[in-house]
Short mmCIF file of C-alpha atoms in Angstrom, two decimals:
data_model
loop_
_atom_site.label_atom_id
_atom_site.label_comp_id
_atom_site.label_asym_id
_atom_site.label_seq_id
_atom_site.Cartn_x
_atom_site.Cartn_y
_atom_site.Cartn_z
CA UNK A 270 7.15 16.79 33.98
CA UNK A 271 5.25 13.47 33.58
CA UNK A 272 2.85 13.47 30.56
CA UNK A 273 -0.72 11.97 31.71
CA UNK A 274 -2.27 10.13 29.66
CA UNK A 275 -5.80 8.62 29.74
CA UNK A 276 -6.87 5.57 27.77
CA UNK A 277 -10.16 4.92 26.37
CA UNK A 278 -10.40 1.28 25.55
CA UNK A 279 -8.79 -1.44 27.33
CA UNK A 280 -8.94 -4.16 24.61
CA UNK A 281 -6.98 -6.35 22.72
CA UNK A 282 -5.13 -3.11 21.48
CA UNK A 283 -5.84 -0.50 24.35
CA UNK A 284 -4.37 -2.90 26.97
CA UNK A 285 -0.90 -3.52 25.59
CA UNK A 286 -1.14 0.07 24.96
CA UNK A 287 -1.73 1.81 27.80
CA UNK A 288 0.50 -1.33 29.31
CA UNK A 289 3.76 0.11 27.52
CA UNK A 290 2.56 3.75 28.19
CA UNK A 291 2.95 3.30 31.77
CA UNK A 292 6.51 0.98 31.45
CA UNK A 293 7.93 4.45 29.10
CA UNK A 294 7.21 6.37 32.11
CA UNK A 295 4.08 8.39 31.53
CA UNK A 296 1.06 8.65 34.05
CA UNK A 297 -2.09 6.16 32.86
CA UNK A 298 -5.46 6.28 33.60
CA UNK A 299 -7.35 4.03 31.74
CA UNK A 300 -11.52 3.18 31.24
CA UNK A 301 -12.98 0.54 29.64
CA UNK A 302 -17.02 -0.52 29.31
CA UNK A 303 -15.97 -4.06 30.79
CA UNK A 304 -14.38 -2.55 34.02
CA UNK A 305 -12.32 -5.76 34.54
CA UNK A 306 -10.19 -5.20 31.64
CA UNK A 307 -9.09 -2.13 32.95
CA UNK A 308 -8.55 -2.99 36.32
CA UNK A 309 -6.84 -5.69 34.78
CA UNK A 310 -3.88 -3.63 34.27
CA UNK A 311 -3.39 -2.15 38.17
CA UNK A 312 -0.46 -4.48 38.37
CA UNK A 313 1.34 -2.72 35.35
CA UNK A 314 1.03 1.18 36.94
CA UNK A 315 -2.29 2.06 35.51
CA UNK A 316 -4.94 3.41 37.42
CA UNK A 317 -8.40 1.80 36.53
CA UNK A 318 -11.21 4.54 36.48
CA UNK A 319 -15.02 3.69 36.75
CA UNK A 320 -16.10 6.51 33.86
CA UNK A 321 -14.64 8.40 30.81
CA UNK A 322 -15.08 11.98 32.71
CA UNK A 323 -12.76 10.45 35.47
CA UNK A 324 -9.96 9.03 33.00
CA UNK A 325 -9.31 12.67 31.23
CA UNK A 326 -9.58 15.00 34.03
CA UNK A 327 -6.47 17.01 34.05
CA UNK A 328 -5.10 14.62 31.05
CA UNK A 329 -3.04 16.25 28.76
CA UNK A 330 -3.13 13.99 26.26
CA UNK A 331 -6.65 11.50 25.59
CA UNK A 332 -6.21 7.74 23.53
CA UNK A 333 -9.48 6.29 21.83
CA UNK A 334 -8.46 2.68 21.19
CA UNK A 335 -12.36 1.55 20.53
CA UNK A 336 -14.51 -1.17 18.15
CA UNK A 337 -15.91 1.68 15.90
CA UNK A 338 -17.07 5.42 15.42
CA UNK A 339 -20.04 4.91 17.41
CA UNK A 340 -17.89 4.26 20.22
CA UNK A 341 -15.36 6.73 19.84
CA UNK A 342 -17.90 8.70 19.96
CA UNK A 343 -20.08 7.79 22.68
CA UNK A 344 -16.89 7.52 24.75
CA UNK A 345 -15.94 11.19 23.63
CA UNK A 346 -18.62 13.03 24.48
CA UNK A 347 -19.13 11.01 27.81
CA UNK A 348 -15.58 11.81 28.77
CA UNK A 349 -15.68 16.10 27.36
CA UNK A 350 -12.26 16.72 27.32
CA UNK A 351 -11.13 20.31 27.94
CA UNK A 352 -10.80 22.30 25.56
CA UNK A 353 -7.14 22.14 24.15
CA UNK A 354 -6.55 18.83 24.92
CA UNK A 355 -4.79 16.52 22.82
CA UNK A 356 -7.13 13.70 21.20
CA UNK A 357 -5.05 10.96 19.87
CA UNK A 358 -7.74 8.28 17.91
CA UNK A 359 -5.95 5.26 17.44
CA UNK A 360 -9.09 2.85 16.22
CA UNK A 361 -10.58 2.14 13.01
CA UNK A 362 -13.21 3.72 12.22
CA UNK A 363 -13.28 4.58 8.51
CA UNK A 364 -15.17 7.33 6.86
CA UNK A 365 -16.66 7.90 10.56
CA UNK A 366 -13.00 10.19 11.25
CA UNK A 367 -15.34 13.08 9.33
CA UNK A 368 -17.87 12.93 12.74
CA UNK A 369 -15.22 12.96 15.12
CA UNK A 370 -13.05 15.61 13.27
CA UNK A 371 -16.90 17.70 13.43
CA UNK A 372 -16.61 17.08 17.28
CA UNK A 373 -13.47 17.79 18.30
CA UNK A 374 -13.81 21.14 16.29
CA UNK A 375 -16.75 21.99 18.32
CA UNK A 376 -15.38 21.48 22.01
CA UNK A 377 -12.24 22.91 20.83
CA UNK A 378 -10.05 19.89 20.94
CA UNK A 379 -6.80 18.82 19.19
CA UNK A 380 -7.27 16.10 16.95
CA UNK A 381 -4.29 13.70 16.15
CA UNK A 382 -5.69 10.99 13.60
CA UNK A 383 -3.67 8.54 13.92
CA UNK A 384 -4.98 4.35 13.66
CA UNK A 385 -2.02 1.76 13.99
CA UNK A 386 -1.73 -1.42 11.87
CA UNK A 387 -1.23 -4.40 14.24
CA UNK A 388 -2.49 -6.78 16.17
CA UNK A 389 -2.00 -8.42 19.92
CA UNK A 390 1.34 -9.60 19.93
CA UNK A 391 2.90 -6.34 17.73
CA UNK A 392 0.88 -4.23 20.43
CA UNK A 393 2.15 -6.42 23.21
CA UNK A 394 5.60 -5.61 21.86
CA UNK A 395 5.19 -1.91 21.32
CA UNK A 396 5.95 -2.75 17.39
CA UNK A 397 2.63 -1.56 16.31
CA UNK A 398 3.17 0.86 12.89
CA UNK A 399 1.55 4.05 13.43
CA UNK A 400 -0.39 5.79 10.56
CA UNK A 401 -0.59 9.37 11.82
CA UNK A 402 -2.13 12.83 10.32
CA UNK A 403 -1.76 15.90 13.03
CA UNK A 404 -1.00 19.61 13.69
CA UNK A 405 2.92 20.23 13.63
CA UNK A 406 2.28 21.69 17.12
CA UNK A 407 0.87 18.18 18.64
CA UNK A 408 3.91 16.41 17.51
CA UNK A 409 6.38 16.94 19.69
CA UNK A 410 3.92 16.12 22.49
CA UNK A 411 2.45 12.84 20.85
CA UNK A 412 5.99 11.32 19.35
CA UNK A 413 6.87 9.92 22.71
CA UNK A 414 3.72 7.99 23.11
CA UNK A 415 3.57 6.79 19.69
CA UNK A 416 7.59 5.70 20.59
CA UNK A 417 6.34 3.89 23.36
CA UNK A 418 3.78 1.66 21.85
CA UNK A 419 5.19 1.63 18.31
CA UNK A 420 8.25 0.71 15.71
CA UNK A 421 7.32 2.91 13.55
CA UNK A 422 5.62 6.67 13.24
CA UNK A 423 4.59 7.38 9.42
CA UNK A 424 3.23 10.98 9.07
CA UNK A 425 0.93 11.22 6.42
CA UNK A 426 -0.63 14.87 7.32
CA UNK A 427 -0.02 18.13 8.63
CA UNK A 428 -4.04 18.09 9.71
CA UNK A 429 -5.84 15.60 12.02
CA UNK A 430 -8.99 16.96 10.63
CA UNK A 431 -7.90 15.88 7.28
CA UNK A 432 -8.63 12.35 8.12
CA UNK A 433 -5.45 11.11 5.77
CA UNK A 434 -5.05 8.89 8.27
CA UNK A 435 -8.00 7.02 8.72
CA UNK A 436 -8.60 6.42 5.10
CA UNK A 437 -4.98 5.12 4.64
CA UNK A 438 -5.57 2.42 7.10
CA UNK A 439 -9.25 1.64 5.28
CA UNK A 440 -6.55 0.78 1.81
CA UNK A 441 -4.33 -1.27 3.77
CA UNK A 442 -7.06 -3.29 5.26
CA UNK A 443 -8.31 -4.13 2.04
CA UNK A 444 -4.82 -5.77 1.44
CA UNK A 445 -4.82 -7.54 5.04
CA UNK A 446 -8.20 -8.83 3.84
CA UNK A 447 -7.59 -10.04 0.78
CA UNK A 448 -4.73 -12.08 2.24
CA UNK A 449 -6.49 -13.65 5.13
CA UNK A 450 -8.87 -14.75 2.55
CA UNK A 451 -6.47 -16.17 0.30
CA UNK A 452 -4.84 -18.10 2.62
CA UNK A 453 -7.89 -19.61 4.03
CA UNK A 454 -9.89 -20.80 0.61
CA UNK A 455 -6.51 -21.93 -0.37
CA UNK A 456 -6.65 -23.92 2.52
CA UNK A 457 -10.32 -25.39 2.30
CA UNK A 458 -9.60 -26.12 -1.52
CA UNK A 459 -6.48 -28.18 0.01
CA UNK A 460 -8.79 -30.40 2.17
CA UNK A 461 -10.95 -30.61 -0.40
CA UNK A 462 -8.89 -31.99 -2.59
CA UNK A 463 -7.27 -34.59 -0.28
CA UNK A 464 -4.21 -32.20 -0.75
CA UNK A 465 -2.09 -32.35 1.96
CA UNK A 466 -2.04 -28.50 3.12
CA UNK A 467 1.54 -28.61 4.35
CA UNK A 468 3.16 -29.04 0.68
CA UNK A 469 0.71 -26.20 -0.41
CA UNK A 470 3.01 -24.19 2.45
CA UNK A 471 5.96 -25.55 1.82
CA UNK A 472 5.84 -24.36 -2.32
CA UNK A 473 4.61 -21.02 -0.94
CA UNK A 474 7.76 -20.88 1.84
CA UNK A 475 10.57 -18.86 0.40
CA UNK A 476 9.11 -17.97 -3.19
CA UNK A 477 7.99 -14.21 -4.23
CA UNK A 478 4.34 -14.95 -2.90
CA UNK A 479 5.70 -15.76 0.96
CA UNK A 480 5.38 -13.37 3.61
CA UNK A 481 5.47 -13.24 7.69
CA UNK A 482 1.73 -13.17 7.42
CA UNK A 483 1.03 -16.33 5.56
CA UNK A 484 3.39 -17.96 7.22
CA UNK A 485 1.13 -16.58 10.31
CA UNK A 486 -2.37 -17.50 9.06
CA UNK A 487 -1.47 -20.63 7.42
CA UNK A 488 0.31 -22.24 10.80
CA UNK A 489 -3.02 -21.00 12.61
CA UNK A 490 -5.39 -22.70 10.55
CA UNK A 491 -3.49 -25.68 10.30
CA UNK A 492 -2.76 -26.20 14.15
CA UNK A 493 -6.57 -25.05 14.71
CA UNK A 494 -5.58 -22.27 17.35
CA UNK A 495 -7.38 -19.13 16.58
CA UNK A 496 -6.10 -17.60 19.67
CA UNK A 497 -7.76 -14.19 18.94
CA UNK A 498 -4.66 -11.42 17.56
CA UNK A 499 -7.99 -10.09 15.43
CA UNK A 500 -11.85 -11.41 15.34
CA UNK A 501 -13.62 -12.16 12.78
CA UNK A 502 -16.33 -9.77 14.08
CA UNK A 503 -13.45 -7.20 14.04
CA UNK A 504 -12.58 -7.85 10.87
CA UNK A 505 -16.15 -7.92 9.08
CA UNK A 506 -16.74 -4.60 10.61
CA UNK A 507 -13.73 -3.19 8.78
CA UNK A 508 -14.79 -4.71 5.67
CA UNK A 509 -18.04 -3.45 6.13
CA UNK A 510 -15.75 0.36 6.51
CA UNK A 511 -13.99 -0.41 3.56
CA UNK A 512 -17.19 -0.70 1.61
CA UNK A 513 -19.11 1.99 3.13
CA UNK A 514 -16.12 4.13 1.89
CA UNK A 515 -15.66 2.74 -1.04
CA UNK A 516 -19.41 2.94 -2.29
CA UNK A 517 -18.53 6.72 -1.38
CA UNK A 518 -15.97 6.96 -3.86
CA UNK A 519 -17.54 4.75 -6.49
CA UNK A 520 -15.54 2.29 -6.55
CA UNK A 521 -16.54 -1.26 -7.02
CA UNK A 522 -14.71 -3.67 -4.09
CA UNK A 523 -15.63 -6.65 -5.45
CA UNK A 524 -13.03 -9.07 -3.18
CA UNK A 525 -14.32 -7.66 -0.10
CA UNK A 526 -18.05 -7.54 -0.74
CA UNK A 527 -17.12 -11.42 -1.18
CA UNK A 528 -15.15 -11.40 1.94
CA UNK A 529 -17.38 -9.80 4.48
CA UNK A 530 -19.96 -12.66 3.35
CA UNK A 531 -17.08 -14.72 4.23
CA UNK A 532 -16.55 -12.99 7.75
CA UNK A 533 -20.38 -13.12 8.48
CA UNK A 534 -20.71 -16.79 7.53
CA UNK A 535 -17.74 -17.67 10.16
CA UNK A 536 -19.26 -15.84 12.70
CA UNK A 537 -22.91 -17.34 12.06
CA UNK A 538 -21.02 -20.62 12.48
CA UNK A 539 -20.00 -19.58 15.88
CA UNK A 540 -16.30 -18.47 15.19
CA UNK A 541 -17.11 -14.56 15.84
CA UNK A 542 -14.51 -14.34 18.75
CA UNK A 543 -12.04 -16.34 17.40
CA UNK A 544 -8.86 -15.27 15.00
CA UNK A 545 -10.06 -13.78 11.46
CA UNK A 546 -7.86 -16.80 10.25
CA UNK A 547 -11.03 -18.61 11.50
CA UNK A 548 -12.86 -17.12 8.15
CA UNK A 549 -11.48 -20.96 6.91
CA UNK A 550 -14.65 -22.12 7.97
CA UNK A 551 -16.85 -20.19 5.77
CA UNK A 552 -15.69 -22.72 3.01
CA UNK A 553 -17.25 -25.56 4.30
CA UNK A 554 -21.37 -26.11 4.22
#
């Protein structure tokens, strides 16, 4: 029997998501706050709905692919789920998982925490890497979905409510961060210096400190296409989540304090909707 499926969040994530949901076969209603984007995807098998309460009725399975908690959930409670339904979270939302975990206990829901690293093209793909933390008895429902938009499932709890999940992804965005910064001053400190940024590349190409993403970032910022795969405004709200749990813990984050200044200086300078590669610009007055 076809598995339906409705997705909250049509954006650069939620598309390609509910996108390769519908191409593995599954039945996709989707709702976004910008109606278009949903509608957008009619062409691709998924039915565009005009509320949340619309999207989950008689869904089996619910997808939250939102900017933030707040969203989540706002969307959440506008949609009220039955009670046994699956509630796959697939944003980042940081230390926020403990509110939704608090409301899925009370209308009796059954939480799969489970954010994916990636960006457009990975989600376009269905290569995003799915961080996931969920009751053994979900599993075997969710694994086919997370199949479909996904290389890669990595389990990291046997409880949703745990929120394992979230707070992995808040430790690899710290790395993410730190790199997109790198590459960027390293960049500005090129130009400068009247270095000429492509033999600052070509050192870096093929040595220990390469990687796809440099390679990535640095071809970005030197062709000036930020294209957006991930805003800035995206990514100085998960700084901002890194911090918030970090101050929690008591641990001092001293790169990313510097590099949410660095997000919010972009995005002053008008470079909000662009590519977080775009946090270049915060090096230059």
């Amino acid at each position: 029997m076809t598995v339906s499926v409705a997705v909250l969040g049509t954006g650069i994530i939620g598309a390609p998501v509910a996108r390769n949901l519908s191409a593995a076969g599954f039945s996709v209603r989707a709702w976004n706050r910008t109606a278009a984007k949903a509608e957008a995807l009619s062409g691709d098998g998924v039915q565009a709905v005009a509320s949340p309460a619309e999207a989950v009725e008689g869904a089996a399975v619910v997808i939250t692919v939102l900017t933030d908690g707040a969203a989540v959930l706002e969307a959440i409670r506008a949609a009220a789920p039955a009670a046994g339904t699956i509630w796959v979270q697939l944003s980042t939302v940081g230390e926020a998982v403990d509110e939704l975990v608090a409301y899925a206990d009370e209308q009796g829901l059954v939480f799969v925490d489970a954010p994916v690293q990636g960006t457009r093209q990975p989600a376009e793909q269905g290569q995003l890497t799915v961080m996931a933390a969920g009751a053994a008895e979900a599993r075997d429902t969710v694994q086919p979905l997370f199949d479909a938009i996904g290389k890669r499932t990595l389990w990291v709890g046997e409880d949703g409510r745990s929120g394992a999940a979230s707070r992995l992804k808040l430790v690899l965005n710290t790395w993410v961060l730190a790199l997109t910064h790198g590459v960027g001053e390293a960049l500005a400190l090129a130009e400068g210096l009247s270095v000429d940024p492509r033999h600052f590349v070509d050192v870096v190409t093929g040595s220990p400190m390469d990687n796809g993403y440099f390679q990535g970032k640095s071809a970005a910022i030197l062709k000036n296409d930020y294209t957006t795969a991930f805003s800035v405004d995206n990514a100085e709200k998960d700084a901002r989540l890194v911090l918030e749990a970090a101050a929690r813990a008591g641990i001092r984050m001293d790169v990313i304090e510097a590099g949410r200044a660095r997000f919010a200086r972009a995005s002053q300078a008008g470079h909000g909707d662009e590519d977080m590669a775009a946090g270049y610009f915060a090096s230059f007055e």
